[in-house]
Structures are given as structure tokens and as C-alpha cells.
Amino acid sequence: ISRKRGDEVTEETVPIIVPLKEVSTGDGDEDKKIDNSVQVCGRSMTQRQVGVFCAVMNGLLAGSALVPLHYAKDEGFSDLSYFLSFTSGALVANVALWFVLFLVQCCTDPSSKGSIVKTYQGMPRWYFKKLWLKLLAAGLLLSGGMFGSILATSSLGQAVGNSLIQSKILVSGLFGICCFHEIKDRRAITNWFLSATVSVASILWLSYERRASASTEDIVQ
């Protein structure tokens, strides 16, 4: 967006997701309210809708990410070989998603007007110089955790192994509550811990069923 300030013309870029923070409904300050909606590819959605949609997509896609490991193991591939293939696929997928976002921005954003340069300026910034250390640490942690997930699923199977590694949501939840103070309401925190207790009990139950099933197979043999 070009704006003229005196004799100076400045340009501002419009990202794909734009938060709409404050909306005035009257003349006084007391009439102002916070609008938590965001613009996603030109459409207005609440932050809750965006979060729920992304969480569902994460469950569908991430929950199926280790399914090919079952077939790779049957064909004789090791866990390390699958890990290298998995990371290569993740790199290709991220590049492909970036180009999909680029095309969506180019076709739907009126400010781009089909221009490649303006579309690129409206894309999310890399901020490599400011975030390289944090991104490197996040990548190392994720890679280490993913390798552990592959070993767990290879040893325990999809039903138990992939379910056990979902305990990572408890760790991230504790970080959000205790370190980052994302949830401050006591009732919400209590409900979270109750839900976490149910999740841990389910994980332990799955582990017990795995052990009971293995014992039964040994007796039959």
C-alpha cells in the first residue's frame, strides 16, 4: 500500500494474515472494543476458528506422518534411513507450502495486482538475522524428538508408540502455563490439569494393554 506523507511516498505490505485489533463503536474510549478476528487470504475469521482449524489439520496430518514407517519397516529399511527420508520430505513440503501461499497471495490479494515483486513483499518475512539461533535450537529439538518418535513407533507400533509420543502436548502445555503464563484463569488451569490426568491415564492404559497382549502371545507360542 502506497501512502504519501508530504513529498515522501512510503510503501507498506499487507501480509496474508492480518489481525484486527481495535474497533471503535462510538465517540468515547469506553465504546472501543477488541476484535480478535483476522484476515486469512481476504476472509475474516476469528482467532479461535483459525486455531481450531489448524489444530484439526495438525491432528490429521501429524497423526498420519509415521504411518509410512510401517511399510518401510516391512521392506527392510532401518529407522535411520526413514528419518533421513522423513526430514527430506519435510523440507520439500515446506518449500511447496511456501509456493502455494505465494500463489494464493498473488491471486487473491488486491494490493498485489498479480505482481511477483509485490506478492513477495507481502509474504511472511524470514527474519533470519534476528531468529537464526532460536530457529536452529527449535530445529535441533524437533529433529531429536522426531527421531525418538520414529524409534518409539518402530518398537511399540502405531497404536501404542504413536499414542505415547503425544505426551509431548503435556510438556508444551506446562511450558505455556508455568513459564509463559498464557493461561491465567484458575478454572481453565484446573480443567487443563484434569484433561492432562485423563490423557496420562489413557497412555498408561495403552501401555498395559500392549504388555498384556505380548504376554498372551508368548503363552500361545
PDB file of C-alpha atoms in Angstrom:
ATOM      1  CA  ILE A   1       0.000   0.000   0.000  1.00  0.00           C
ATOM      2  CA  SER A   2       1.482   3.342  -1.039  1.00  0.00           C
ATOM      3  CA  ARG A   3       0.941   6.312   1.229  1.00  0.00           C
ATOM      4  CA  LYS A   4       2.110   9.903   0.676  1.00  0.00           C
ATOM      5  CA  ARG A   5       3.478  11.857   3.610  1.00  0.00           C
ATOM      6  CA  GLY A   6       4.344  15.331   2.352  1.00  0.00           C
ATOM      7  CA  ASP A   7       6.789  14.827  -0.514  1.00  0.00           C
ATOM      8  CA  GLU A   8       7.741  11.329   0.656  1.00  0.00           C
ATOM      9  CA  VAL A   9       5.965   8.239  -0.619  1.00  0.00           C
ATOM     10  CA  THR A  10       6.183   5.142   1.533  1.00  0.00           C
ATOM     11  CA  GLU A  11       5.095   1.610   0.783  1.00  0.00           C
ATOM     12  CA  GLU A  12       3.580  -0.835   3.244  1.00  0.00           C
ATOM     13  CA  THR A  13       2.998  -4.518   2.644  1.00  0.00           C
ATOM     14  CA  VAL A  14      -0.114  -6.428   3.618  1.00  0.00           C
ATOM     15  CA  PRO A  15       0.563  -9.951   4.946  1.00  0.00           C
ATOM     16  CA  ILE A  16      -1.657 -12.957   4.328  1.00  0.00           C
ATOM     17  CA  ILE A  17      -2.954 -12.954   7.924  1.00  0.00           C
ATOM     18  CA  VAL A  18      -3.773  -9.524   9.316  1.00  0.00           C
ATOM     19  CA  PRO A  19      -5.002  -9.127  12.922  1.00  0.00           C
ATOM     20  CA  LEU A  20      -7.803  -6.646  13.505  1.00  0.00           C
ATOM     21  CA  LYS A  21      -7.071  -5.411  16.995  1.00  0.00           C
ATOM     22  CA  GLU A  22      -9.192  -2.424  17.943  1.00  0.00           C
ATOM     23  CA  VAL A  23     -12.566  -1.345  16.591  1.00  0.00           C
ATOM     24  CA  SER A  24     -14.275   1.872  17.629  1.00  0.00           C
ATOM     25  CA  THR A  25     -18.038   1.710  18.110  1.00  0.00           C
ATOM     26  CA  GLY A  26     -18.585   5.242  19.374  1.00  0.00           C
ATOM     27  CA  ASP A  27     -17.075   8.588  20.213  1.00  0.00           C
ATOM     28  CA  GLY A  28     -15.766   7.720  23.674  1.00  0.00           C
ATOM     29  CA  ASP A  29     -12.907   5.462  24.638  1.00  0.00           C
ATOM     30  CA  GLU A  30     -15.317   3.318  26.628  1.00  0.00           C
ATOM     31  CA  ASP A  31     -17.046   2.340  23.406  1.00  0.00           C
ATOM     32  CA  LYS A  32     -13.913   0.806  21.943  1.00  0.00           C
ATOM     33  CA  LYS A  33     -13.707  -2.967  21.955  1.00  0.00           C
ATOM     34  CA  ILE A  34     -11.173  -5.519  20.931  1.00  0.00           C
ATOM     35  CA  ASP A  35     -11.956  -7.502  17.802  1.00  0.00           C
ATOM     36  CA  ASN A  36      -9.993 -10.755  17.756  1.00  0.00           C
ATOM     37  CA  SER A  37     -10.756 -11.540  14.131  1.00  0.00           C
ATOM     38  CA  VAL A  38      -8.067 -11.952  11.497  1.00  0.00           C
ATOM     39  CA  GLN A  39      -7.999 -11.703   7.737  1.00  0.00           C
ATOM     40  CA  VAL A  40      -6.957 -15.029   6.167  1.00  0.00           C
ATOM     41  CA  CYS A  41      -6.483 -14.755   2.397  1.00  0.00           C
ATOM     42  CA  GLY A  42      -9.066 -11.990   2.264  1.00  0.00           C
ATOM     43  CA  ARG A  43     -11.629 -13.729   4.512  1.00  0.00           C
ATOM     44  CA  SER A  44     -12.466 -12.759   8.072  1.00  0.00           C
ATOM     45  CA  MET A  45     -12.060 -15.491  10.702  1.00  0.00           C
ATOM     46  CA  THR A  46     -11.798 -15.376  14.462  1.00  0.00           C
ATOM     47  CA  GLN A  47      -8.544 -16.415  16.075  1.00  0.00           C
ATOM     48  CA  ARG A  48     -10.400 -19.298  17.702  1.00  0.00           C
ATOM     49  CA  GLN A  49     -11.629 -20.569  14.332  1.00  0.00           C
ATOM     50  CA  VAL A  50      -8.134 -20.356  12.868  1.00  0.00           C
ATOM     51  CA  GLY A  51      -6.656 -22.133  15.898  1.00  0.00           C
ATOM     52  CA  VAL A  52      -9.233 -24.941  15.905  1.00  0.00           C
ATOM     53  CA  PHE A  53      -8.883 -25.485  12.156  1.00  0.00           C
ATOM     54  CA  CYS A  54      -5.083 -25.635  12.362  1.00  0.00           C
ATOM     55  CA  ALA A  55      -5.272 -27.983  15.369  1.00  0.00           C
ATOM     56  CA  VAL A  56      -7.565 -30.366  13.461  1.00  0.00           C
ATOM     57  CA  MET A  57      -5.263 -30.290  10.431  1.00  0.00           C
ATOM     58  CA  ASN A  58      -2.273 -30.944  12.688  1.00  0.00           C
ATOM     59  CA  GLY A  59      -4.030 -33.947  14.206  1.00  0.00           C
ATOM     60  CA  LEU A  60      -4.917 -35.408  10.799  1.00  0.00           C
ATOM     61  CA  LEU A  61      -1.534 -34.820   9.172  1.00  0.00           C
ATOM     62  CA  ALA A  62       0.886 -35.261  12.080  1.00  0.00           C
ATOM     63  CA  GLY A  63      -1.058 -38.287  13.337  1.00  0.00           C
ATOM     64  CA  SER A  64      -0.530 -39.951   9.957  1.00  0.00           C
ATOM     65  CA  ALA A  65       3.103 -38.898   9.500  1.00  0.00           C
ATOM     66  CA  LEU A  66       4.557 -42.162  10.806  1.00  0.00           C
ATOM     67  CA  VAL A  67       2.152 -44.495   9.003  1.00  0.00           C
ATOM     68  CA  PRO A  68       4.601 -44.957   6.069  1.00  0.00           C
ATOM     69  CA  LEU A  69       7.140 -46.191   8.654  1.00  0.00           C
ATOM     70  CA  HIS A  70       5.067 -49.373   8.995  1.00  0.00           C
ATOM     71  CA  TYR A  71       5.525 -50.191   5.302  1.00  0.00           C
ATOM     72  CA  ALA A  72       9.155 -49.039   5.218  1.00  0.00           C
ATOM     73  CA  LYS A  73       9.999 -51.392   8.069  1.00  0.00           C
ATOM     74  CA  ASP A  74       8.370 -54.325   6.247  1.00  0.00           C
ATOM     75  CA  GLU A  75      10.618 -53.610   3.266  1.00  0.00           C
ATOM     76  CA  GLY A  76      13.745 -53.762   5.413  1.00  0.00           C
ATOM     77  CA  PHE A  77      14.566 -50.083   5.843  1.00  0.00           C
ATOM     78  CA  SER A  78      16.135 -49.038   9.137  1.00  0.00           C
ATOM     79  CA  ASP A  79      14.894 -46.315  11.448  1.00  0.00           C
ATOM     80  CA  LEU A  80      17.811 -44.041  10.484  1.00  0.00           C
ATOM     81  CA  SER A  81      17.036 -44.427   6.786  1.00  0.00           C
ATOM     82  CA  TYR A  82      13.425 -43.491   7.410  1.00  0.00           C
ATOM     83  CA  PHE A  83      14.499 -40.474   9.475  1.00  0.00           C
ATOM     84  CA  LEU A  84      16.648 -39.117   6.637  1.00  0.00           C
ATOM     85  CA  SER A  85      13.807 -39.632   4.158  1.00  0.00           C
ATOM     86  CA  PHE A  86      11.351 -38.031   6.573  1.00  0.00           C
ATOM     87  CA  THR A  87      13.445 -34.887   7.010  1.00  0.00           C
ATOM     88  CA  SER A  88      13.930 -34.606   3.239  1.00  0.00           C
ATOM     89  CA  GLY A  89      10.177 -34.874   2.747  1.00  0.00           C
ATOM     90  CA  ALA A  90       9.600 -32.193   5.386  1.00  0.00           C
ATOM     91  CA  LEU A  91      11.957 -29.834   3.535  1.00  0.00           C
ATOM     92  CA  VAL A  92      10.180 -30.415   0.223  1.00  0.00           C
ATOM     93  CA  ALA A  93       6.767 -29.978   1.867  1.00  0.00           C
ATOM     94  CA  ASN A  94       7.736 -26.650   3.446  1.00  0.00           C
ATOM     95  CA  VAL A  95       9.021 -25.286   0.151  1.00  0.00           C
ATOM     96  CA  ALA A  96       5.859 -26.468  -1.622  1.00  0.00           C
ATOM     97  CA  LEU A  97       3.621 -24.837   1.011  1.00  0.00           C
ATOM     98  CA  TRP A  98       5.528 -21.570   0.656  1.00  0.00           C
ATOM     99  CA  PHE A  99       4.865 -21.553  -3.095  1.00  0.00           C
ATOM    100  CA  VAL A 100       1.182 -22.383  -2.504  1.00  0.00           C
ATOM    101  CA  LEU A 101       0.902 -19.398  -0.152  1.00  0.00           C
ATOM    102  CA  PHE A 102       2.690 -17.279  -2.753  1.00  0.00           C
ATOM    103  CA  LEU A 103       0.181 -18.243  -5.445  1.00  0.00           C
ATOM    104  CA  VAL A 104      -2.786 -17.654  -3.122  1.00  0.00           C
ATOM    105  CA  GLN A 105      -1.433 -14.237  -2.178  1.00  0.00           C
ATOM    106  CA  CYS A 106      -0.787 -13.357  -5.820  1.00  0.00           C
ATOM    107  CA  CYS A 107      -4.295 -14.363  -6.950  1.00  0.00           C
ATOM    108  CA  THR A 108      -6.421 -13.145  -4.024  1.00  0.00           C
ATOM    109  CA  ASP A 109      -4.715 -10.064  -2.587  1.00  0.00           C
ATOM    110  CA  PRO A 110      -5.901  -6.917  -4.427  1.00  0.00           C
ATOM    111  CA  SER A 111      -2.774  -4.997  -3.400  1.00  0.00           C
ATOM    112  CA  SER A 112      -0.540  -7.480  -5.235  1.00  0.00           C
ATOM    113  CA  LYS A 113      -2.277  -6.947  -8.595  1.00  0.00           C
ATOM    114  CA  GLY A 114      -0.560 -10.041  -9.964  1.00  0.00           C
ATOM    115  CA  SER A 115       2.902  -8.563  -9.420  1.00  0.00           C
ATOM    116  CA  ILE A 116       5.559 -11.063  -8.343  1.00  0.00           C
ATOM    117  CA  VAL A 117       7.573  -8.400  -6.509  1.00  0.00           C
ATOM    118  CA  LYS A 118       4.578  -7.042  -4.559  1.00  0.00           C
ATOM    119  CA  THR A 119       3.421 -10.564  -3.769  1.00  0.00           C
ATOM    120  CA  TYR A 120       6.850 -11.455  -2.396  1.00  0.00           C
ATOM    121  CA  GLN A 121       6.875  -8.279  -0.283  1.00  0.00           C
ATOM    122  CA  GLY A 122       3.516  -9.312   1.180  1.00  0.00           C
ATOM    123  CA  MET A 123       4.714 -12.780   2.151  1.00  0.00           C
ATOM    124  CA  PRO A 124       5.798 -13.563   5.736  1.00  0.00           C
ATOM    125  CA  ARG A 125       9.327 -12.347   6.422  1.00  0.00           C
ATOM    126  CA  TRP A 126      12.193 -14.729   7.184  1.00  0.00           C
ATOM    127  CA  TYR A 127      13.885 -12.587   9.894  1.00  0.00           C
ATOM    128  CA  PHE A 128      16.889 -14.896   9.613  1.00  0.00           C
ATOM    129  CA  LYS A 129      19.400 -12.489  11.186  1.00  0.00           C
ATOM    130  CA  LYS A 130      17.251 -11.996  14.281  1.00  0.00           C
ATOM    131  CA  LEU A 131      15.912 -15.525  14.744  1.00  0.00           C
ATOM    132  CA  TRP A 132      18.604 -17.840  13.382  1.00  0.00           C
ATOM    133  CA  LEU A 133      19.760 -19.043  16.823  1.00  0.00           C
ATOM    134  CA  LYS A 134      16.222 -19.637  18.103  1.00  0.00           C
ATOM    135  CA  LEU A 135      15.242 -21.356  14.865  1.00  0.00           C
ATOM    136  CA  LEU A 136      18.358 -23.523  14.990  1.00  0.00           C
ATOM    137  CA  ALA A 137      17.571 -24.574  18.562  1.00  0.00           C
ATOM    138  CA  ALA A 138      13.941 -25.296  17.645  1.00  0.00           C
ATOM    139  CA  GLY A 139      15.039 -27.360  14.639  1.00  0.00           C
ATOM    140  CA  LEU A 140      17.506 -29.412  16.710  1.00  0.00           C
ATOM    141  CA  LEU A 141      14.910 -30.070  19.410  1.00  0.00           C
ATOM    142  CA  LEU A 142      12.282 -31.037  16.851  1.00  0.00           C
ATOM    143  CA  SER A 143      14.667 -33.331  14.977  1.00  0.00           C
ATOM    144  CA  GLY A 144      15.766 -35.063  18.167  1.00  0.00           C
ATOM    145  CA  GLY A 145      12.178 -35.526  19.271  1.00  0.00           C
ATOM    146  CA  MET A 146      11.160 -36.807  15.837  1.00  0.00           C
ATOM    147  CA  PHE A 147      13.943 -39.380  15.840  1.00  0.00           C
ATOM    148  CA  GLY A 148      12.721 -40.566  19.239  1.00  0.00           C
ATOM    149  CA  SER A 149       9.197 -40.758  17.835  1.00  0.00           C
ATOM    150  CA  ILE A 150      10.384 -42.964  14.991  1.00  0.00           C
ATOM    151  CA  LEU A 151      12.179 -45.308  17.411  1.00  0.00           C
ATOM    152  CA  ALA A 152       9.141 -45.474  19.715  1.00  0.00           C
ATOM    153  CA  THR A 153       6.726 -46.183  16.886  1.00  0.00           C
ATOM    154  CA  SER A 154       9.074 -48.749  15.331  1.00  0.00           C
ATOM    155  CA  SER A 155       9.409 -50.606  18.644  1.00  0.00           C
ATOM    156  CA  LEU A 156       5.865 -50.301  20.028  1.00  0.00           C
ATOM    157  CA  GLY A 157       3.758 -49.933  16.904  1.00  0.00           C
ATOM    158  CA  GLN A 158       1.339 -47.249  15.737  1.00  0.00           C
ATOM    159  CA  ALA A 159      -1.385 -47.839  18.330  1.00  0.00           C
ATOM    160  CA  VAL A 160       0.842 -47.610  21.406  1.00  0.00           C
ATOM    161  CA  GLY A 161       4.057 -45.935  20.245  1.00  0.00           C
ATOM    162  CA  ASN A 162       2.458 -43.075  18.340  1.00  0.00           C
ATOM    163  CA  SER A 163      -0.010 -42.557  21.184  1.00  0.00           C
ATOM    164  CA  LEU A 164       2.729 -42.442  23.805  1.00  0.00           C
ATOM    165  CA  ILE A 165       4.691 -39.753  21.999  1.00  0.00           C
ATOM    166  CA  GLN A 166       1.633 -37.496  22.096  1.00  0.00           C
ATOM    167  CA  SER A 167       2.542 -36.860  25.727  1.00  0.00           C
ATOM    168  CA  LYS A 168       4.589 -34.012  24.211  1.00  0.00           C
ATOM    169  CA  ILE A 169       1.432 -31.896  24.403  1.00  0.00           C
ATOM    170  CA  LEU A 170       1.678 -32.126  28.198  1.00  0.00           C
ATOM    171  CA  VAL A 171       5.214 -30.715  28.110  1.00  0.00           C
ATOM    172  CA  SER A 172       4.240 -27.851  25.800  1.00  0.00           C
ATOM    173  CA  GLY A 173       1.151 -27.194  27.915  1.00  0.00           C
ATOM    174  CA  LEU A 174       3.228 -26.937  31.103  1.00  0.00           C
ATOM    175  CA  PHE A 175       5.591 -24.512  29.354  1.00  0.00           C
ATOM    176  CA  GLY A 176       2.604 -22.388  28.332  1.00  0.00           C
ATOM    177  CA  ILE A 177       1.096 -22.337  31.826  1.00  0.00           C
ATOM    178  CA  CYS A 178       4.144 -22.215  34.109  1.00  0.00           C
ATOM    179  CA  CYS A 179       6.725 -20.337  32.017  1.00  0.00           C
ATOM    180  CA  PHE A 180       4.843 -18.193  29.519  1.00  0.00           C
ATOM    181  CA  HIS A 181       1.661 -17.632  31.604  1.00  0.00           C
ATOM    182  CA  GLU A 182      -0.580 -17.997  28.566  1.00  0.00           C
ATOM    183  CA  ILE A 183      -3.445 -19.214  30.778  1.00  0.00           C
ATOM    184  CA  LYS A 184      -4.123 -17.241  33.940  1.00  0.00           C
ATOM    185  CA  ASP A 185      -7.676 -18.217  34.814  1.00  0.00           C
ATOM    186  CA  ARG A 186      -7.621 -20.756  37.667  1.00  0.00           C
ATOM    187  CA  ARG A 187     -10.644 -22.607  36.378  1.00  0.00           C
ATOM    188  CA  ALA A 188      -9.086 -23.018  32.943  1.00  0.00           C
ATOM    189  CA  ILE A 189      -5.818 -24.240  34.506  1.00  0.00           C
ATOM    190  CA  THR A 190      -7.718 -26.721  36.673  1.00  0.00           C
ATOM    191  CA  ASN A 191      -9.594 -28.051  33.637  1.00  0.00           C
ATOM    192  CA  TRP A 192      -6.320 -28.375  31.768  1.00  0.00           C
ATOM    193  CA  PHE A 193      -4.750 -30.458  34.539  1.00  0.00           C
ATOM    194  CA  LEU A 194      -7.853 -32.642  34.735  1.00  0.00           C
ATOM    195  CA  SER A 195      -7.668 -33.244  30.999  1.00  0.00           C
ATOM    196  CA  ALA A 196      -3.931 -33.941  31.275  1.00  0.00           C
ATOM    197  CA  THR A 197      -4.637 -36.509  34.004  1.00  0.00           C
ATOM    198  CA  VAL A 198      -7.106 -38.287  31.729  1.00  0.00           C
ATOM    199  CA  SER A 199      -4.521 -38.261  28.922  1.00  0.00           C
ATOM    200  CA  VAL A 200      -1.792 -39.731  31.156  1.00  0.00           C
ATOM    201  CA  ALA A 201      -4.184 -42.404  32.427  1.00  0.00           C
ATOM    202  CA  SER A 202      -5.068 -43.305  28.826  1.00  0.00           C
ATOM    203  CA  ILE A 203      -1.385 -43.540  27.885  1.00  0.00           C
ATOM    204  CA  LEU A 204      -0.667 -45.832  30.832  1.00  0.00           C
ATOM    205  CA  TRP A 205      -3.699 -47.953  29.933  1.00  0.00           C
ATOM    206  CA  LEU A 206      -2.451 -48.323  26.362  1.00  0.00           C
ATOM    207  CA  SER A 207       0.956 -49.408  27.674  1.00  0.00           C
ATOM    208  CA  TYR A 208      -0.664 -52.009  29.917  1.00  0.00           C
ATOM    209  CA  GLU A 209      -2.738 -53.381  27.041  1.00  0.00           C
ATOM    210  CA  ARG A 210       0.427 -53.699  24.965  1.00  0.00           C
ATOM    211  CA  ARG A 211       2.132 -55.670  27.720  1.00  0.00           C
ATOM    212  CA  ALA A 212      -0.924 -57.875  28.282  1.00  0.00           C
ATOM    213  CA  SER A 213      -1.169 -58.599  24.558  1.00  0.00           C
ATOM    214  CA  ALA A 214       2.528 -59.534  24.354  1.00  0.00           C
ATOM    215  CA  SER A 215       2.184 -61.855  27.354  1.00  0.00           C
ATOM    216  CA  THR A 216      -0.779 -63.619  25.753  1.00  0.00           C
ATOM    217  CA  GLU A 217       1.153 -64.157  22.524  1.00  0.00           C
ATOM    218  CA  ASP A 218       4.082 -65.686  24.471  1.00  0.00           C
ATOM    219  CA  ILE A 219       1.727 -68.107  26.245  1.00  0.00           C
ATOM    220  CA  VAL A 220       0.146 -69.179  22.944  1.00  0.00           C
ATOM    221  CA  GLN A 221       3.551 -69.802  21.388  1.00  0.00           C
TER     222      GLN A 221
END
